[in-house]
Structure formats: structure tokens, C-alpha cells
Amino acid sequence: MSAQPRMPIESGVPDAFQYMHPALRRNYGQWAWHDRPRPGVLHHVAETGEEVWTVRAGTQRQLDVYTIRKLCDIADQHAEGHVRFTIRSNIEFIVSSAGKVDPLIAVLEEAGFPVGGTGNSVSMIAHTQGFLHCDIPATDASGVVKSLMDELYEEYTNERMPNRVRITTSCCQINCGGQGDIAINIQHTKPPRINHDLVGNICERPSVVARCPVAAIRPAVVNGKPSLEVDERKCICCGACYPPCPPMQINDPENSKLAIWVGGKNSNARTKPTLHKLVAAGLPNNPPRWPEVGAVVKKILKIYQEDARDWERMSEWVDRIGWSRFFELTELPFTRYHIDNWRGARQTLNSSTHIRF
Ligand code: SF4
Ligand code: SF4
């Protein structure tokens, strides 16, 4: 028998239609209108008159197999066997009759999954891979998320913000969490400490030198071995040299802090996308509950809730009142470190989602 050629393993996103609720498949692109009967429930009516209800619940995002089984059992027994996840790790159950909605909500809440996250609520926090999958995190992003969402539970299950609030968390300054109305990101405050014994064996030195955005790294010979050195007056503590060269250790329990950024927005709705701006720096990276971060986030949310006009996103609110008023209202200290005087960026960076060639 001739050997069979080994076929490539296709990876990437599978075709979503095969998993879709049949009513969604039948009416794809043919919806007439929709509304929200209550927080956490979406109601869509198709051109044909067919109706579907979607019940949205929060999950812990990094799901163990037992929780996934539990959610699938709920889908089989109390919904119609179809679920989907939103990009913020909310799970959605789709049912084709209004009578199934309340019993499903009761079962979800009984099992500890809050129903909400729609409309003008604080939806689930998008967070980065952290300790589970990434090799460079300086904090446990999912832990920060868990502690914060425990405190923002009522804002998830109610829609009482001026507009939707999207929070993100990133466990290093690469910021996989993306732009958020409020972003909680790690901030390194000291240049990397170099283990010179390992650099020559592990790191491709020219790549590491090329990686530094401010040209602070130079090749060097230390103790007779090829290594690197950092000009600490130039280093901006970004951490970019650490992924290609782990001996340039930048994570540190004392000096890796958390920073809070405000006013980022990915969507093109009403106003163009915006980059979030630093508002609080040097907060302690304080597991397991990160109380200092929670206090600042809750304060910003409270002021936004009280002061923003209806339908103003965080960035639009700050644009209207101005940053000085923002710092006044939130009582966050404004320091010289908040002023971005770096001249290396183009004026707009990638603040538009349009593709440019
Ligand atoms: S934010 Fe940084 S540490 Fe976290 S997953 Fe992304 S690259 Fe890794
Ligand atoms: S931390 Fe950033 S700025 Fe500092 S040496 Fe490394 S790459 Fe350069």
C-alpha cells in the first residue's frame, strides 16, 4: 500500500454557519427590527415575522472544562442547544419563544452566571492571555478582571451608564487588550536587569538591538562574553526587549505597576475611534484583589455616570468637559508624567480603523 501524504491541518476560524441556531441561519441579513426587553436579553424580528430571543450571560473567560459542560447542559436543557460567545467572553443562548427566556435566566443566575452586559451597561472586561498562554506577562490580567467584575456586578446586570462602557486589561505594555473606555495596563518603571551569562546563549543580539524604540540597547562584551547593555537615560521601560530576550528581565514584583487609561474606543459609531490616554500611573500590582485599581476604576465610572450626557461615550464626555475638568472631578493627581511630549509618533498613529495603503 502506498503511503498517504500527510495532509495539512487547517487551523483558523471554522465556518460559523454550521454552529448557528437554525432561525439565525434562515434569517441571516434579513432582520426587520430589534429591541431589548430587559438588560441581558435581545429580541430580533425577521422580515418573515420569525422572532428570536438572545440571553447574554457573563463568564469568567478562561473556562475550565467543567464550566463549559455546565453551560452546554444549560443550553441543551433550557435553551435550544445553540450558544455563541461574544468577543468579550459573554455567552449567548438563543431561543425561539419568549416563554423560554425567564426560566433560562433563572437557571443561569442559580448557576452563578449573571445575565446582562447589553446596552448601556459595563459589559465583560476584555483581558489578555496572561500567565496562562503568554510568556511575558507582569500581572495576571484575568485576576484583575475577576476582582473588578465582582465589584461591578450591578453595573453588568443593569443598563444605567450614559452609554456602553468597554473596559480592557493588558498584562504587559504590548496591550493586547486594545483600546477601552477604561483600560488597566501594566506599566514597567525600571529598565531591564540583564543576566549577562545567558544573553550570548539565548538572544539574537541584533534583533534585540533593533527592537528598542529609542535605540537604548548596544552590543557589549561583559566578563568576556557577548552581551548587551542598556543606556538607562534613554530607556523608556517599555519592555519590548524582553520577549525576544528573556535575560533582559523587566518584570518585577515591586517596580511593575498598573496604570489606568481612559477614553479609548474601537468603533466608528458617531465619532471616529480614539486612543485611550493615561490618567493614573504607579498603582501597585497587588494580587489577589487589586483594591487600589478597583477604587480608581469605580471612581471614574461614578463621575462619568453623574456628569456625562445621555449617549456620550467616555471619550466624548472628556472631549466636552476637557482633561483639566476630568482630573478635577475624579481627584486624580495630574503630574508631569501625563504630558506626552514624545515627538516620534505620527500625529494620528492608527487612530482610524480605515486601512491605508
Ligand atoms: S498584553 Fe502582553 S503579556 Fe498580556 S497576553 Fe498580550 S503580549 Fe502577552
Ligand atoms: S525596555 Fe524598551 S526602551 Fe528600555 S531597553 Fe528595552 S526596548 Fe529599549
Short mmCIF file of C-alpha atoms and ligand atoms in Angstrom, two decimals:
data_model
loop_
_atom_site.label_atom_id
_atom_site.label_comp_id
_atom_site.label_asym_id
_atom_site.label_seq_id
_atom_site.Cartn_x
_atom_site.Cartn_y
_atom_site.Cartn_z
CA MET A 1 0.00 0.00 0.00
CA SER A 2 1.44 3.37 -0.97
CA ALA A 3 2.00 5.87 1.80
CA GLN A 4 -0.64 8.54 2.08
CA PRO A 5 0.68 12.08 2.00
CA ARG A 6 0.22 13.86 5.29
CA MET A 7 -2.50 16.47 4.82
CA PRO A 8 -2.03 19.90 6.29
CA ILE A 9 -4.04 20.65 9.42
CA GLU A 10 -6.32 23.52 8.67
CA SER A 11 -6.42 25.96 11.51
CA GLY A 12 -8.18 29.27 11.87
CA VAL A 13 -11.77 30.22 12.33
CA PRO A 14 -14.23 27.47 11.32
CA ASP A 15 -17.32 28.28 9.27
CA ALA A 16 -19.72 29.79 11.81
CA PHE A 17 -22.89 28.89 9.89
CA GLN A 18 -22.66 25.21 10.83
CA TYR A 19 -23.00 26.11 14.55
CA MET A 20 -25.66 28.79 14.20
CA HIS A 21 -29.16 28.49 15.59
CA PRO A 22 -31.39 27.49 12.61
CA ALA A 23 -33.54 30.62 12.98
CA LEU A 24 -30.43 32.82 12.70
CA ARG A 25 -29.29 30.85 9.64
CA ARG A 26 -32.69 31.13 7.96
CA ASN A 27 -32.91 34.89 8.52
CA TYR A 28 -29.28 35.87 8.09
CA GLY A 29 -29.14 39.51 6.92
CA GLN A 30 -32.97 39.70 6.85
CA TRP A 31 -33.77 41.26 10.20
CA ALA A 32 -36.51 43.91 10.27
CA TRP A 33 -36.03 45.33 13.77
CA HIS A 34 -34.81 44.51 17.26
CA ASP A 35 -35.21 45.72 20.83
CA ARG A 36 -34.08 44.86 24.36
CA PRO A 37 -36.95 43.71 26.59
CA ARG A 38 -34.66 43.84 29.66
CA PRO A 39 -30.91 44.05 30.39
CA GLY A 40 -29.21 40.93 29.07
CA VAL A 41 -31.95 40.00 26.59
CA LEU A 42 -32.05 40.90 22.88
CA HIS A 43 -35.16 40.35 20.77
CA HIS A 44 -34.83 40.20 16.97
CA VAL A 45 -37.70 40.09 14.47
CA ALA A 46 -37.01 38.99 10.88
CA GLU A 47 -38.65 40.25 7.67
CA THR A 48 -40.59 36.97 7.63
CA GLY A 49 -42.02 37.68 11.11
CA GLU A 50 -39.88 34.97 12.75
CA GLU A 51 -38.61 36.02 16.21
CA VAL A 52 -35.60 35.05 18.33
CA TRP A 53 -34.54 35.99 21.84
CA THR A 54 -30.88 36.05 22.88
CA VAL A 55 -29.98 35.77 26.57
CA ARG A 56 -26.48 37.06 27.40
CA ALA A 57 -24.55 35.96 30.49
CA GLY A 58 -21.10 36.71 31.87
CA THR A 59 -18.45 34.02 32.18
CA GLN A 60 -15.02 34.01 33.78
CA ARG A 61 -13.49 33.92 30.24
CA GLN A 62 -10.76 31.40 30.98
CA LEU A 63 -13.13 28.48 31.10
CA ASP A 64 -12.37 25.08 32.60
CA VAL A 65 -13.94 22.02 31.03
CA TYR A 66 -16.46 21.57 33.88
CA THR A 67 -17.85 25.08 33.37
CA ILE A 68 -18.08 24.55 29.62
CA ARG A 69 -20.01 21.32 30.23
CA LYS A 70 -22.29 23.08 32.68
CA LEU A 71 -23.01 25.86 30.14
CA CYS A 72 -23.64 23.29 27.39
CA ASP A 73 -26.02 21.34 29.65
CA ILE A 74 -27.94 24.56 30.32
CA ALA A 75 -28.09 25.16 26.55
CA ASP A 76 -29.40 21.63 25.92
CA GLN A 77 -31.93 21.55 28.76
CA HIS A 78 -33.18 25.14 28.98
CA ALA A 79 -32.38 26.71 25.60
CA GLU A 80 -32.34 25.12 22.16
CA GLY A 81 -28.85 23.66 22.12
CA HIS A 82 -27.11 26.62 20.49
CA VAL A 83 -24.70 29.09 22.09
CA ARG A 84 -22.18 31.61 20.91
CA PHE A 85 -19.52 33.72 22.61
CA THR A 86 -19.12 37.46 22.11
CA ILE A 87 -15.65 38.97 21.75
CA ARG A 88 -15.85 39.98 25.43
CA SER A 89 -16.48 36.36 26.51
CA ASN A 90 -20.15 36.76 27.25
CA ILE A 91 -22.05 33.60 26.37
CA GLU A 92 -25.31 33.96 24.45
CA PHE A 93 -28.15 31.42 24.39
CA ILE A 94 -30.63 31.71 21.52
CA VAL A 95 -34.28 30.66 21.88
CA SER A 96 -37.24 30.95 19.54
CA SER A 97 -40.02 31.60 22.05
CA ALA A 98 -40.47 34.33 24.65
CA GLY A 99 -41.70 31.79 27.21
CA LYS A 100 -38.22 30.19 27.43
CA VAL A 101 -36.45 33.41 28.42
CA ASP A 102 -37.36 33.75 32.11
CA PRO A 103 -36.76 30.07 33.05
CA LEU A 104 -33.38 30.24 31.27
CA ILE A 105 -32.41 33.40 33.17
CA ALA A 106 -33.42 31.75 36.47
CA VAL A 107 -31.24 28.70 35.74
CA LEU A 108 -28.25 30.84 34.70
CA GLU A 109 -28.45 33.02 37.80
CA GLU A 110 -28.89 29.97 40.01
CA ALA A 111 -25.69 28.53 38.49
CA GLY A 112 -23.82 31.81 39.18
CA PHE A 113 -23.77 33.35 35.70
CA PRO A 114 -25.05 36.96 35.80
CA VAL A 115 -27.37 37.97 32.95
CA GLY A 116 -26.62 41.40 31.47
CA GLY A 117 -23.86 43.10 29.51
CA THR A 118 -26.16 44.64 26.89
CA GLY A 119 -26.85 48.29 26.02
CA ASN A 120 -25.55 50.96 28.38
CA SER A 121 -24.02 48.59 30.90
CA VAL A 122 -20.44 47.77 31.83
CA SER A 123 -20.01 44.65 29.71
CA MET A 124 -17.48 41.92 30.47
CA ILE A 125 -13.90 43.17 30.62
CA ALA A 126 -11.78 42.07 27.67
CA HIS A 127 -8.49 40.79 29.01
CA THR A 128 -5.30 39.39 27.58
CA GLN A 129 -3.87 35.91 27.85
CA GLY A 130 -1.65 36.50 30.85
CA PHE A 131 0.02 33.72 32.78
CA LEU A 132 -1.99 31.02 31.04
CA HIS A 133 -0.71 31.45 27.48
CA CYS A 134 1.78 34.32 27.21
CA ASP A 135 5.45 34.30 28.13
CA ILE A 136 5.85 37.95 29.15
CA PRO A 137 3.00 38.99 31.46
CA ALA A 138 3.78 41.09 34.51
CA THR A 139 0.38 40.59 36.11
CA ASP A 140 -2.49 38.16 35.98
CA ALA A 141 -4.94 40.08 33.79
CA SER A 142 -7.73 37.58 34.43
CA GLY A 143 -7.32 38.08 38.19
CA VAL A 144 -7.68 41.85 37.86
CA VAL A 145 -10.80 41.23 35.76
CA LYS A 146 -12.34 38.82 38.25
CA SER A 147 -11.83 41.21 41.20
CA LEU A 148 -13.18 44.18 39.25
CA MET A 149 -16.22 42.40 37.85
CA ASP A 150 -17.09 41.16 41.35
CA GLU A 151 -17.33 44.83 42.32
CA LEU A 152 -19.06 45.97 39.12
CA TYR A 153 -21.63 43.16 39.18
CA GLU A 154 -24.58 45.58 39.48
CA GLU A 155 -23.32 47.63 36.53
CA TYR A 156 -23.22 44.46 34.41
CA THR A 157 -26.78 43.43 35.23
CA ASN A 158 -28.23 46.96 34.84
CA GLU A 159 -28.08 49.45 31.99
CA ARG A 160 -27.57 52.68 33.88
CA MET A 161 -24.45 54.19 32.29
CA PRO A 162 -24.76 57.13 29.82
CA ASN A 163 -23.54 54.88 27.01
CA ARG A 164 -21.92 51.45 26.83
CA VAL A 165 -18.68 51.08 28.80
CA ARG A 166 -15.92 48.82 27.47
CA ILE A 167 -13.11 48.02 29.89
CA THR A 168 -9.91 46.22 28.90
CA THR A 169 -6.97 44.80 30.83
CA SER A 170 -3.49 44.09 29.49
CA CYS A 171 -0.77 42.25 31.36
CA CYS A 172 2.13 44.00 29.60
CA GLN A 173 2.59 47.19 27.64
CA ILE A 174 2.09 45.47 24.30
CA ASN A 175 -1.56 45.94 25.27
CA CYS A 176 -3.32 43.05 23.52
CA GLY A 177 -6.43 44.23 25.39
CA GLY A 178 -6.76 47.03 22.85
CA GLN A 179 -8.45 50.36 23.31
CA GLY A 180 -11.04 50.74 26.05
CA ASP A 181 -13.23 53.39 27.65
CA ILE A 182 -11.17 52.40 30.68
CA ALA A 183 -8.00 50.33 30.24
CA ILE A 184 -5.96 48.78 33.05
CA ASN A 185 -2.47 48.07 31.77
CA ILE A 186 0.81 47.04 33.30
CA GLN A 187 3.47 49.75 33.44
CA HIS A 188 7.16 48.97 33.91
CA THR A 189 9.01 51.63 35.84
CA LYS A 190 12.61 50.38 35.83
CA PRO A 191 14.91 49.45 32.90
CA PRO A 192 15.57 45.72 32.40
CA ARG A 193 18.12 43.89 34.57
CA ILE A 194 20.40 41.89 32.30
CA ASN A 195 21.59 38.36 33.07
CA HIS A 196 24.85 38.59 31.11
CA ASP A 197 25.62 34.87 31.49
CA LEU A 198 22.56 33.95 29.42
CA VAL A 199 22.35 36.65 26.74
CA GLY A 200 25.01 35.14 24.47
CA ASN A 201 23.35 31.69 24.56
CA ILE A 202 19.72 32.69 24.16
CA CYS A 203 19.36 36.03 22.42
CA GLU A 204 19.91 37.07 18.85
CA ARG A 205 21.57 40.34 19.76
CA PRO A 206 20.95 42.33 16.53
CA SER A 207 17.19 41.57 16.78
CA VAL A 208 17.13 42.79 20.37
CA VAL A 209 19.02 45.97 19.47
CA ALA A 210 16.61 46.58 16.58
CA ARG A 211 13.62 46.05 18.84
CA CYS A 212 14.26 49.03 21.10
CA PRO A 213 12.12 52.01 20.03
CA VAL A 214 14.56 54.59 21.45
CA ALA A 215 17.87 52.94 20.45
CA ALA A 216 18.90 52.43 24.08
CA ILE A 217 20.47 48.96 23.61
CA ARG A 218 24.04 48.40 22.45
CA PRO A 219 26.05 45.21 21.96
CA ALA A 220 28.69 44.80 24.66
CA VAL A 221 31.18 42.28 25.96
CA VAL A 222 30.72 41.58 29.66
CA ASN A 223 33.04 39.25 31.60
CA GLY A 224 34.50 38.16 28.27
CA LYS A 225 31.10 37.07 26.91
CA PRO A 226 28.99 38.69 24.19
CA SER A 227 26.11 40.52 25.81
CA LEU A 228 24.12 43.74 25.66
CA GLU A 229 23.97 46.97 27.62
CA VAL A 230 21.20 49.49 28.13
CA ASP A 231 21.59 53.25 28.23
CA GLU A 232 19.28 53.85 31.19
CA ARG A 233 18.95 57.58 30.46
CA LYS A 234 17.25 56.72 27.18
CA CYS A 235 15.26 53.63 28.23
CA ILE A 236 11.50 54.27 28.44
CA CYS A 237 10.89 50.94 30.26
CA CYS A 238 8.58 49.69 27.51
CA GLY A 239 9.59 46.02 27.88
CA ALA A 240 9.90 45.45 24.12
CA CYS A 241 13.34 43.88 24.54
CA TYR A 242 12.11 41.22 26.97
CA PRO A 243 10.08 38.97 24.59
CA PRO A 244 12.98 38.30 22.18
CA CYS A 245 15.50 38.16 25.02
CA PRO A 246 14.18 36.87 28.38
CA PRO A 247 17.53 37.51 30.14
CA MET A 248 16.59 41.23 29.87
CA GLN A 249 14.30 40.75 32.86
CA ILE A 250 11.91 43.67 33.21
CA ASN A 251 9.08 42.15 35.27
CA ASP A 252 9.48 42.87 38.91
CA PRO A 253 7.08 42.49 41.85
CA GLU A 254 7.88 45.99 43.15
CA ASN A 255 8.53 48.03 40.03
CA SER A 256 5.96 46.61 37.61
CA LYS A 257 2.96 48.78 38.38
CA LEU A 258 -0.53 49.19 36.98
CA ALA A 259 -1.70 52.23 35.04
CA ILE A 260 -5.19 53.33 34.13
CA TRP A 261 -6.04 54.83 30.75
CA VAL A 262 -9.30 56.47 29.72
CA GLY A 263 -11.19 57.34 26.54
CA GLY A 264 -10.25 54.64 24.02
CA LYS A 265 -12.84 53.50 21.52
CA ASN A 266 -12.63 50.98 18.68
CA SER A 267 -15.91 51.71 16.93
CA ASN A 268 -16.66 54.24 14.21
CA ALA A 269 -20.12 54.88 15.67
CA ARG A 270 -20.91 58.62 15.77
CA THR A 271 -17.28 59.66 16.29
CA LYS A 272 -14.03 58.21 14.99
CA PRO A 273 -12.03 55.67 17.02
CA THR A 274 -9.82 57.12 19.73
CA LEU A 275 -6.71 56.08 21.62
CA HIS A 276 -7.01 55.95 25.39
CA LYS A 277 -4.91 58.38 27.47
CA LEU A 278 -3.01 57.80 30.71
CA VAL A 279 -4.83 59.12 33.79
CA ALA A 280 -3.37 57.19 36.75
CA ALA A 281 0.08 55.65 36.99
CA GLY A 282 2.13 53.73 39.52
CA LEU A 283 -0.76 51.83 41.14
CA PRO A 284 0.51 48.77 43.00
CA ASN A 285 0.25 45.40 41.26
CA ASN A 286 -1.43 43.99 44.32
CA PRO A 287 -2.97 40.50 43.98
CA PRO A 288 -5.28 38.79 44.74
CA ARG A 289 -7.87 41.64 44.68
CA TRP A 290 -6.02 44.74 43.36
CA PRO A 291 -8.04 47.09 45.64
CA GLU A 292 -6.20 50.29 44.56
CA VAL A 293 -7.07 49.68 40.90
CA GLY A 294 -10.69 48.86 41.77
CA ALA A 295 -11.05 52.12 43.72
CA VAL A 296 -9.82 54.28 40.81
CA VAL A 297 -11.97 52.49 38.21
CA LYS A 298 -15.09 52.77 40.36
CA LYS A 299 -14.42 56.47 40.97
CA ILE A 300 -14.07 57.20 37.24
CA LEU A 301 -17.26 55.25 36.48
CA LYS A 302 -19.21 57.08 39.16
CA ILE A 303 -18.18 60.53 37.91
CA TYR A 304 -18.86 59.52 34.28
CA GLN A 305 -22.29 58.25 35.29
CA GLU A 306 -23.12 61.50 37.10
CA ASP A 307 -21.61 64.01 34.71
CA ALA A 308 -21.88 62.66 31.14
CA ARG A 309 -24.88 63.43 28.99
CA ASP A 310 -27.06 60.65 27.65
CA TRP A 311 -25.30 58.66 24.91
CA GLU A 312 -21.88 60.26 25.48
CA ARG A 313 -19.12 57.65 25.37
CA MET A 314 -16.28 58.18 27.83
CA SER A 315 -14.07 59.85 25.17
CA GLU A 316 -16.88 62.17 24.03
CA TRP A 317 -17.58 63.17 27.63
CA VAL A 318 -13.90 64.01 28.23
CA ASP A 319 -13.72 65.91 24.92
CA ARG A 320 -16.66 68.05 26.02
CA ILE A 321 -15.52 68.81 29.59
CA GLY A 322 -11.75 68.88 28.90
CA TRP A 323 -8.98 66.93 30.62
CA SER A 324 -8.41 69.53 33.34
CA ARG A 325 -12.05 69.20 34.44
CA PHE A 326 -11.72 65.40 34.27
CA PHE A 327 -8.80 65.46 36.73
CA GLU A 328 -10.65 67.94 38.92
CA LEU A 329 -13.80 65.78 39.06
CA THR A 330 -12.03 62.46 39.58
CA GLU A 331 -9.50 63.96 42.03
CA LEU A 332 -6.73 62.00 40.35
CA PRO A 333 -3.33 63.71 40.66
CA PHE A 334 -2.09 65.28 37.43
CA THR A 335 1.70 65.01 37.16
CA ARG A 336 4.31 65.92 34.58
CA TYR A 337 4.34 62.25 33.54
CA HIS A 338 0.90 62.71 32.00
CA ILE A 339 2.26 65.04 29.33
CA ASP A 340 3.10 63.21 26.14
CA ASN A 341 5.95 65.17 24.65
CA TRP A 342 7.36 62.32 22.59
CA ARG A 343 7.95 63.55 19.04
CA GLY A 344 8.49 60.17 17.41
CA ALA A 345 4.86 59.42 16.58
CA ARG A 346 2.90 60.50 13.57
CA GLN A 347 0.17 62.89 14.57
CA THR A 348 -2.63 60.37 14.38
CA LEU A 349 -0.93 56.97 14.82
CA ASN A 350 -3.51 54.35 13.88
CA SER A 351 -6.49 56.15 15.27
CA SER A 352 -8.70 55.26 12.34
CA THR A 353 -9.90 51.75 11.53
CA HIS A 354 -9.72 52.51 7.80
CA ILE A 355 -7.00 50.58 6.02
CA ARG A 356 -4.36 52.82 4.47
CA PHE A 357 -2.01 51.76 1.70
S1 SF4 B 1 -0.78 42.02 26.99
FE1 SF4 B 1 1.39 41.38 26.84
S2 SF4 B 1 1.65 39.77 28.40
FE2 SF4 B 1 -0.55 40.05 28.08
S3 SF4 B 1 -1.06 38.49 26.55
FE3 SF4 B 1 -0.62 40.40 25.44
S4 SF4 B 1 1.58 40.28 24.91
FE4 SF4 B 1 1.16 38.74 26.50
S1 SF4 B 2 12.71 48.43 27.95
FE1 SF4 B 2 12.19 49.32 25.95
S2 SF4 B 2 13.29 51.26 25.90
FE2 SF4 B 2 14.20 50.04 27.55
S3 SF4 B 2 15.90 48.99 26.61
FE3 SF4 B 2 14.17 47.60 26.48
S4 SF4 B 2 13.26 48.02 24.47
FE4 SF4 B 2 14.62 49.75 24.94
#
